[in-house]
Coordinates of C-alpha atoms in Angstrom, one line a residue:
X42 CA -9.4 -8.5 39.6
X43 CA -9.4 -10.9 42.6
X44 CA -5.8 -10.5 43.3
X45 CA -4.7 -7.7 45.6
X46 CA -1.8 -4.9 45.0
X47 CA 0.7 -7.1 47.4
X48 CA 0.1 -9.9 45.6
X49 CA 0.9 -8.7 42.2
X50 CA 4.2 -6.7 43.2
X51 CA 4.7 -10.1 44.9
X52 CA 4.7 -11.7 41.6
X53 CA 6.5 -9.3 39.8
X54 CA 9.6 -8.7 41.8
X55 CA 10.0 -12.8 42.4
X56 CA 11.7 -12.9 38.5
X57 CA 15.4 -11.3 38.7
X58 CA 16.1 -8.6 36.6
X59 CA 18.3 -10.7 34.7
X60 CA 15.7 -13.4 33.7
X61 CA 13.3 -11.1 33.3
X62 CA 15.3 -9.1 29.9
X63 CA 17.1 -12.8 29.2
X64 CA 14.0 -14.7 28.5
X65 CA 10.4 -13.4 27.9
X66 CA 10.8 -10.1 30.1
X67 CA 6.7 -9.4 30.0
X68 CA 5.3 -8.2 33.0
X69 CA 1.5 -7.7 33.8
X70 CA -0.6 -6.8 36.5
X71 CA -3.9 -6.0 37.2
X72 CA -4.0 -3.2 39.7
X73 CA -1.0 -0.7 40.8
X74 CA -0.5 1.5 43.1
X75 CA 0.2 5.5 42.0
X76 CA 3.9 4.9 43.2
X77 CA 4.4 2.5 41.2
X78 CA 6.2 2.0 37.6
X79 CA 4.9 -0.1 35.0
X80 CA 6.5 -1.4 32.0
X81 CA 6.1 -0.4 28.1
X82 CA 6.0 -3.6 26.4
X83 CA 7.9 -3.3 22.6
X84 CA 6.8 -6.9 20.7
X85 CA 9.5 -7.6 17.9
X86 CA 8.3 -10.7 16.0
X87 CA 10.3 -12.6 13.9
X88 CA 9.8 -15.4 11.6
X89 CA 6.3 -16.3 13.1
X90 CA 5.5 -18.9 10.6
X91 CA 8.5 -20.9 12.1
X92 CA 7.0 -20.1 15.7
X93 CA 9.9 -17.6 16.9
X94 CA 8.5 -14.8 18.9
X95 CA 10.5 -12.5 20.7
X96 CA 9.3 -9.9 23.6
X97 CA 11.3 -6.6 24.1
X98 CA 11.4 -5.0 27.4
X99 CA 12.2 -0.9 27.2
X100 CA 13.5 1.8 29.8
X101 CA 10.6 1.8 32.5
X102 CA 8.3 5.2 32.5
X103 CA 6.1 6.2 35.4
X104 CA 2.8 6.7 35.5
X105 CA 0.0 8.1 37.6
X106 CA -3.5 8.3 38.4
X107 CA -3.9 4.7 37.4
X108 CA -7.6 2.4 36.9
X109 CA -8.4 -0.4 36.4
X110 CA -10.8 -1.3 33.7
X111 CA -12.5 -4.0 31.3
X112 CA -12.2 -4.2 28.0
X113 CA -13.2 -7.1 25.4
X114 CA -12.9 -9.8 28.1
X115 CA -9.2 -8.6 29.0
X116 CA -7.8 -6.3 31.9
X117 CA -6.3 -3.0 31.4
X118 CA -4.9 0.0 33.0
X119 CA -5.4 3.2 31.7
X120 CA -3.8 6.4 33.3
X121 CA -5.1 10.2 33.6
X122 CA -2.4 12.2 33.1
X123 CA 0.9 10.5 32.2
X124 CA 4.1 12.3 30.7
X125 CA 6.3 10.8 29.3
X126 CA 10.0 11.5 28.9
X127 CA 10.2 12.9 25.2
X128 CA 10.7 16.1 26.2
X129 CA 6.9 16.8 25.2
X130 CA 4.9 17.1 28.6
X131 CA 2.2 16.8 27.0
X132 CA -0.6 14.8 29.0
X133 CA -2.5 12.0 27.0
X134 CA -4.0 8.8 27.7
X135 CA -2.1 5.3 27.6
X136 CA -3.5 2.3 27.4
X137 CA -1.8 -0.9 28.8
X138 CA -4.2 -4.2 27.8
X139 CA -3.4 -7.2 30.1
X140 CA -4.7 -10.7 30.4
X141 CA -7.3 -12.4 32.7
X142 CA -4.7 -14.4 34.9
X143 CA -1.6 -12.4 34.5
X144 CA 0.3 -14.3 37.5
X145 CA -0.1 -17.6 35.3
X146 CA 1.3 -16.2 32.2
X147 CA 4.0 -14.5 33.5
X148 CA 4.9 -17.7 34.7
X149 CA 4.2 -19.4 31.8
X150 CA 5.8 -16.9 28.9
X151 CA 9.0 -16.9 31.8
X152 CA 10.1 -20.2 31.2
X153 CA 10.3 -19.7 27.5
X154 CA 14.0 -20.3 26.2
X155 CA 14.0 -18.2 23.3
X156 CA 17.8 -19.1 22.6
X157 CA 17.5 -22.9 22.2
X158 CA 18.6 -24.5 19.0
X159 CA 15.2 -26.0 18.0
X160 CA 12.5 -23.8 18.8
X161 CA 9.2 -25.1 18.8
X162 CA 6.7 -24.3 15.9
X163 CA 3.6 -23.6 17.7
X164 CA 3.2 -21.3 20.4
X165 CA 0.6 -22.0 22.6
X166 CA -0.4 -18.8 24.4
X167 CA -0.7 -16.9 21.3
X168 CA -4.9 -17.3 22.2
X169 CA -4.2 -16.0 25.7
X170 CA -3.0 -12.2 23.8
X171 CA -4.7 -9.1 23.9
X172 CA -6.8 -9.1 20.7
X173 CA -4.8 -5.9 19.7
X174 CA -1.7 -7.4 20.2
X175 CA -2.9 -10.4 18.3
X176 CA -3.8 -7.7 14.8
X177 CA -0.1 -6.4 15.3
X178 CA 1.6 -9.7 15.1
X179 CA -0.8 -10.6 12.1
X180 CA 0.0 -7.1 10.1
X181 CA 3.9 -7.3 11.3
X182 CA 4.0 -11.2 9.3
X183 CA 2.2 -9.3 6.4
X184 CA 4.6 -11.0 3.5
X185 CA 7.0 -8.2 2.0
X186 CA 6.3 -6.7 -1.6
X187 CA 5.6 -8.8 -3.8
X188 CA 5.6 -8.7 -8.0
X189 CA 2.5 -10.2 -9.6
X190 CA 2.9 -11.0 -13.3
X191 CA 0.6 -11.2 -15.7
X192 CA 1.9 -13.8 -18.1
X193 CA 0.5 -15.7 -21.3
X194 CA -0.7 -19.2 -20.9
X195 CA 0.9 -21.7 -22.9
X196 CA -1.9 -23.4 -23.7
X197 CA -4.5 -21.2 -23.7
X198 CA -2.8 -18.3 -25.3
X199 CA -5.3 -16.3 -22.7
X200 CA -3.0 -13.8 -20.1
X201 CA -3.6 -15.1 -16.6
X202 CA -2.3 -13.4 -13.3
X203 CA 0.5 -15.6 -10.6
X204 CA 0.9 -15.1 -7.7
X205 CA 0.1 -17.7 -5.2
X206 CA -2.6 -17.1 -1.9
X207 CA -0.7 -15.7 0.8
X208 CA -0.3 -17.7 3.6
X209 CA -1.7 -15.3 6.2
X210 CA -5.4 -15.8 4.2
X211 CA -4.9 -19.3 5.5
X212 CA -3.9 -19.8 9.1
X213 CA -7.1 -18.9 10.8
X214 CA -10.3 -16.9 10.1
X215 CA -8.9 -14.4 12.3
X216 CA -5.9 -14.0 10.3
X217 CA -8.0 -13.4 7.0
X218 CA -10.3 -11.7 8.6
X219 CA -7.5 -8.7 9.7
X220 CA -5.5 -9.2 6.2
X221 CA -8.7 -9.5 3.7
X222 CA -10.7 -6.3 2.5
X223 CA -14.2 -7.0 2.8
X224 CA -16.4 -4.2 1.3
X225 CA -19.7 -5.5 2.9
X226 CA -17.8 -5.8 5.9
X227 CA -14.5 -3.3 6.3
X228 CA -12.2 -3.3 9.0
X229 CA -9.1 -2.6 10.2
X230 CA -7.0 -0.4 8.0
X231 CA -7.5 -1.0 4.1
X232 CA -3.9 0.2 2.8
X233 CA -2.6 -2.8 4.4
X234 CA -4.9 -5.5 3.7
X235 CA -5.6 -7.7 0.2
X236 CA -7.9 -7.4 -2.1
X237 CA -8.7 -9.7 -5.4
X238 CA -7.2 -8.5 -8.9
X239 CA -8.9 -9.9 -11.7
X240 CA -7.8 -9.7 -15.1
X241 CA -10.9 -8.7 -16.4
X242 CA -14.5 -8.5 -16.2
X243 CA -14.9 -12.5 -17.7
X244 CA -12.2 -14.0 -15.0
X245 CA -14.3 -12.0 -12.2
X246 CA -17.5 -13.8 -13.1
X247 CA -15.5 -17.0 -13.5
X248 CA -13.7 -16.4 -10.2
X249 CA -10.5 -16.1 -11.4
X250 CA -7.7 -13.8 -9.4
X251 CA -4.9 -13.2 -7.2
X252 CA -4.9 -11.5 -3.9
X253 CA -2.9 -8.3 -4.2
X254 CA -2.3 -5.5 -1.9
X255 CA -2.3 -2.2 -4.1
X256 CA -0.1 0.0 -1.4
X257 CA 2.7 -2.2 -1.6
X258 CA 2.6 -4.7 -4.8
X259 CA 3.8 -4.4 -8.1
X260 CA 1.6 -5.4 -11.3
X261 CA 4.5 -6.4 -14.1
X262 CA 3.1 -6.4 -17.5
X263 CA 5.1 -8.5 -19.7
X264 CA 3.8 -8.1 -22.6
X265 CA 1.9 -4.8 -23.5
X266 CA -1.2 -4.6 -25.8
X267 CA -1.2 -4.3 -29.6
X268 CA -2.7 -0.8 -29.5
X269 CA -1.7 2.3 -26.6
X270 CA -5.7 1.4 -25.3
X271 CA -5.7 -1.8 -22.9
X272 CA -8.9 -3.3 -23.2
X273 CA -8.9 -4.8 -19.3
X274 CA -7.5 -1.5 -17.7
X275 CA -10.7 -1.1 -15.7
X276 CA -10.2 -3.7 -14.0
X277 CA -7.2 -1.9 -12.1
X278 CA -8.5 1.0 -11.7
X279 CA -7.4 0.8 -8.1
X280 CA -3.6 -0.1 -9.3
X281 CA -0.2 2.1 -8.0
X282 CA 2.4 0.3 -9.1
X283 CA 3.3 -0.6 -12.8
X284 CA 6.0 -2.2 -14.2
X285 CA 6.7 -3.1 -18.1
X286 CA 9.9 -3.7 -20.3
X287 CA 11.5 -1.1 -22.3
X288 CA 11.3 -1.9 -26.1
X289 CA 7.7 -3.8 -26.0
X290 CA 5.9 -2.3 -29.1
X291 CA 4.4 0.3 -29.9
X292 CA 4.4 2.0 -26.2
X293 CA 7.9 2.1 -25.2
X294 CA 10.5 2.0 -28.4
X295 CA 12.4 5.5 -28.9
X296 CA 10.0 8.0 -30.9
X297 CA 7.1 6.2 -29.2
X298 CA 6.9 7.2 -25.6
X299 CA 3.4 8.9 -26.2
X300 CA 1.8 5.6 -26.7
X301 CA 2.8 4.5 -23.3
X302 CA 1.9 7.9 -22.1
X303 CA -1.8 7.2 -23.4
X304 CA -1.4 3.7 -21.7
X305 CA -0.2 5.1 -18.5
X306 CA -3.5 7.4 -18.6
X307 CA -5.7 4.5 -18.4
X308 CA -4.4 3.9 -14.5
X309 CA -5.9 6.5 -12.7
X310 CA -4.5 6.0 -9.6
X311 CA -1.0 4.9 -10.3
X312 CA 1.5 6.3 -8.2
X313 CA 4.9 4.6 -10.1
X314 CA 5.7 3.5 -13.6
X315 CA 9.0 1.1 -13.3
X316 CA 10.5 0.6 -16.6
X317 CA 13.2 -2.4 -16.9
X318 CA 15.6 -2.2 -19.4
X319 CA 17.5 -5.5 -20.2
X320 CA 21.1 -5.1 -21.2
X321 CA 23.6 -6.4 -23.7
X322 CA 26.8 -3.7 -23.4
X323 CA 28.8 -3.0 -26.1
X324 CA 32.6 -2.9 -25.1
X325 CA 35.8 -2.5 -27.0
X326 CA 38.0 -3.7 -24.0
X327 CA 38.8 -7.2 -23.8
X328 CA 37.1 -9.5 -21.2
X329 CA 38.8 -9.0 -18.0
X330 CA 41.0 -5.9 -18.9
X331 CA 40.9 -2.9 -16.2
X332 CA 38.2 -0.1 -17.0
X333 CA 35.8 -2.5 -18.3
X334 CA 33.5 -2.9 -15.6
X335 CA 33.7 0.8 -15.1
X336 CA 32.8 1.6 -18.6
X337 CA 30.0 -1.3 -18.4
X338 CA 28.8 0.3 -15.7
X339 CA 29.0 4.2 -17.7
X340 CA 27.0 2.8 -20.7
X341 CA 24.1 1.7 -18.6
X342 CA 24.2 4.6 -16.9
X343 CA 23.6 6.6 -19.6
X344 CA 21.4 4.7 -21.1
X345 CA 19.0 5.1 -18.3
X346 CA 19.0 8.4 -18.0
X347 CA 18.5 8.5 -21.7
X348 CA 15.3 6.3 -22.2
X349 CA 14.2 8.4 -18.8
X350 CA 14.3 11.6 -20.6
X351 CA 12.4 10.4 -23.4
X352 CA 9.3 9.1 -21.2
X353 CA 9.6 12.8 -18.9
X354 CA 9.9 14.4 -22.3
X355 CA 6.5 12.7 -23.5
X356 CA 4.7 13.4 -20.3
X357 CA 5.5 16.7 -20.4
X358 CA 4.1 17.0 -24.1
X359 CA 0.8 15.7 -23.2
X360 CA 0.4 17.7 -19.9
X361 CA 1.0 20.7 -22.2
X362 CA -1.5 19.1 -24.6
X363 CA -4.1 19.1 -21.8
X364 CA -3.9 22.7 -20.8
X365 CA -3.8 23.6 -24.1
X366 CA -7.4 21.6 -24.3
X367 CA -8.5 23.2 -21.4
X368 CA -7.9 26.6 -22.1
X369 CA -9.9 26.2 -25.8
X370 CA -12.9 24.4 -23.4
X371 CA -12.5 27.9 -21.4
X372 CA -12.4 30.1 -24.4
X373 CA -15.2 28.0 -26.1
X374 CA -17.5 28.4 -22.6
X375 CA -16.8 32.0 -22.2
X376 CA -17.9 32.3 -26.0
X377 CA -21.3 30.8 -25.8
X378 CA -21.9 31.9 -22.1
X379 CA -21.8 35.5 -24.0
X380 CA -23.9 34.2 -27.0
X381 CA -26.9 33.2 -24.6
X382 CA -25.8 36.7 -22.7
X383 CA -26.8 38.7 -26.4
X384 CA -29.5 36.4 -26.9
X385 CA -31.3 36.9 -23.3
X386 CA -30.8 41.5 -24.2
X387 CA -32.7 40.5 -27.5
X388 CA -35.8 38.8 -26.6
X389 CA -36.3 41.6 -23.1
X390 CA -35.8 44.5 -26.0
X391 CA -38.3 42.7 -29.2
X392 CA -41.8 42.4 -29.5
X393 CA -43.6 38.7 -29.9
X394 CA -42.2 38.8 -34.0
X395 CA -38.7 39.5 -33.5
X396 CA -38.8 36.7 -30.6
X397 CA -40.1 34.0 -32.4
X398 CA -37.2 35.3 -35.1
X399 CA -34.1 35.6 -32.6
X400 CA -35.3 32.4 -31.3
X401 CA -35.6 30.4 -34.9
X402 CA -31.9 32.2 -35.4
X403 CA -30.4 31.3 -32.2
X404 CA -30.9 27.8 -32.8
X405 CA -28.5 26.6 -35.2
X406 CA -26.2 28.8 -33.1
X407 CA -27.1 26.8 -29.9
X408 CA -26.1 23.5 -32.0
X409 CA -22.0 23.7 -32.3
X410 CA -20.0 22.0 -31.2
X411 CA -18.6 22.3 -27.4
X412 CA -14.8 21.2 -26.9
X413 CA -14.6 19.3 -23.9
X414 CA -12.5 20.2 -21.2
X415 CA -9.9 17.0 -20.4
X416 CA -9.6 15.4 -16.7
X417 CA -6.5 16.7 -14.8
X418 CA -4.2 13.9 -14.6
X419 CA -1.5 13.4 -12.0
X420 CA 1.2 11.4 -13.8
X421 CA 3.3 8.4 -11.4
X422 CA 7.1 8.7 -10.5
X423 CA 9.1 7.5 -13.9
X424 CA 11.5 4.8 -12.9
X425 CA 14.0 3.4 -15.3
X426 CA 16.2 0.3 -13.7
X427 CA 17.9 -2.7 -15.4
X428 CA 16.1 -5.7 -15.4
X429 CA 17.5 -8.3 -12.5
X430 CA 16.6 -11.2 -11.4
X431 CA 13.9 -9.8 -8.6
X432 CA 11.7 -8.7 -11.3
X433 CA 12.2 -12.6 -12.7
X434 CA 11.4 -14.7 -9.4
X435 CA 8.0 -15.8 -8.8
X436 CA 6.2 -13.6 -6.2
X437 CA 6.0 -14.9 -2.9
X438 CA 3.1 -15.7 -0.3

């Protein structure tokens, strides 16, 4: 705020053009004139646990009508009436968040050689950021999908959940702060944060989990349960992606699929069911004769699409079990709504005698048995894929 217009565009047009997209390329200023343009900054980070950033400078837009303000300790500019060159022309507010001494970190994020063959593994002015471009580099080094297996202990013959802590929980508390779902205190946007996953309700009062993010992680079930009804299913309730192995009994063998359809039920929120089917092809062609990879590759194929038919085909049985259900919970409400219709006309029409009769007769009528109308389930996306070697790696932090 102390520095005047002249000595910002001062600053500013000191770098060559050339240096300025070569090395860092990030421009900011405190105060600008209505003439004059200011850069969109575009932040592409990569590998930031190895201490690479990179800064992206894009096509210049100009602005008008522009303030200065103050905003969590930082400078910004924030224009009127801007439009921008999308063909919209619609005027809207953009906001532009600077730092407190932007002459000195210009300087300072200039002589950065982001092309040297060792880069440095710290980068010191990450503290000097905007605290909103700070939460962008944390949720753009958000680890990829990740597969979290449930697998049997050796030892204790007791299914336990791996998957390491990601490392973004452990670099600062202002990291796991932005990446950690904290119902007493939320923040930031929940689809993209962690939350724990416990096996079931004994591991949660013993503390025992894995951090798991539920939009973009995949539960992989090993082994399924004895019986179609999974005793710790409650436990992820908040679970969208599922993955088992075709040919685990008795959910998901030929002439079985409605088992695994009644397992599937217990997940009310899954969005995809991934079944992996191992292969061990059949072929009459001799090892390394043509048309044997091609008729490999036909076999699986089809077998795919056949196992995938069967787990469609029992879906589609019990969705038509369900409306059958509900259609009997209909009829059966429409039927005693009309009983207690008859009922009501008799006692306005008798005297105190027949009452007291229609009333002792109406009761063992009142007493039958109501069918119960079945929750509306949305069934997930069926996937059917070989098993490779993805679905075999440990998940990664």
């Amino acid at each position: 705020p102390e520095e005047t217009e002249s000595d910002t565009t001062t600053a500013l047009s000191s770098f060559p053009l050339e240096k300025r997209r070569t090395s860092t390329g990030l421009f900011i200023a405190s105060t600008f004139s209505e003439f004059f343009q200011f850069f969109h900054l575009s932040t592409t980070f990569s590998s930031l646990t190895k201490g690479t950033l990179t800064l992206l400078l894009f096509t210049p837009l100009p602005f008008t009508h522009i303030h200065t303000c103050r905003r969590f300790g930082h400078n910004y500019t924030m224009d009127d009436t801007v439009e921008h060159n999308d063909g919209m022309g619609d005027p809207h507010h953009d906001v532009s968040y600077t730092s407190p001494q932007p002459a000195s970190l210009i300087t300072d994020l200039a002589d950065l050689d982001l092309f040297e063959e060792v880069k440095p593994r710290t980068f010191h002015l990450f503290k000097d950021l905007p605290p909103e471009i700070r939460t962008k580099i944390w949720r753009l080094a958000a680890p990829k999908p990740a597969v979290v297996e449930r697998i049997s202990n050796s030892t204790t013959l007791a299914y336990e959940l791996h998957r390491p802590v990601p490392a973004l929980l452990q670099v600062c508390q202002e990291s796991r702060a932005e990446m950690l779902y904290d119902p007493e205190n939320p923040r930031g946007l929940r689809d993209e944060q962690f939350e724990m996953l416990h096996l079931s309700r004994g591991h949660q009062a013993q503390g025992k989990g894995v951090y798991m993010n539920y939009r973009h992680d995949t539960l992989f079930i090993y082994r399924g349960p004895a019986q179609s009804i999974m005793p710790s299913a409650l436990s992820f309730i908040n679970l969208r992606h599922l993955a088992m192995e075709w040919g685990l009994r008795p959910c998901w063998v030929q002439g079985h699929c409605h088992e695994g359809v009644r397992l599937l039920r217990q997940f009310p929120n899954l969005k995809t069911f991934t079944l992996l089917v191992t292969f061990h092809p059949f072929n009459s062609v001799p090892l390394g004769e043509s048309g044997r990879k091609h008729r490999e590759q036909t076999q699986k194929r089809r077998a795919l699409n056949e196992i995938k038919s069967w787990v469609l085909g029992a879906i589609d049985q019990a969705l038509e079990q369900d409306a059958n259900a509900r259609a009997a919970a209909a009829a059966a409400a429409a039927a005693a709504e009309a009983v207690a219709s008859n009922d009501a006309n008799v006692d306005t029409t008798s005297g105190s005698s027949s009452e007291s009769t229609s009333t002792t007769s109406a009761t063992p009528q009142s007493s039958t048995h109501t069918t119960v109308s079945p929750a509306i389930w949305n069934p997930p996306e069926v996937r059917v894929v070989p098993k490779t070697k993805y679905w075999s790696m440990p998940a990664l932090a």
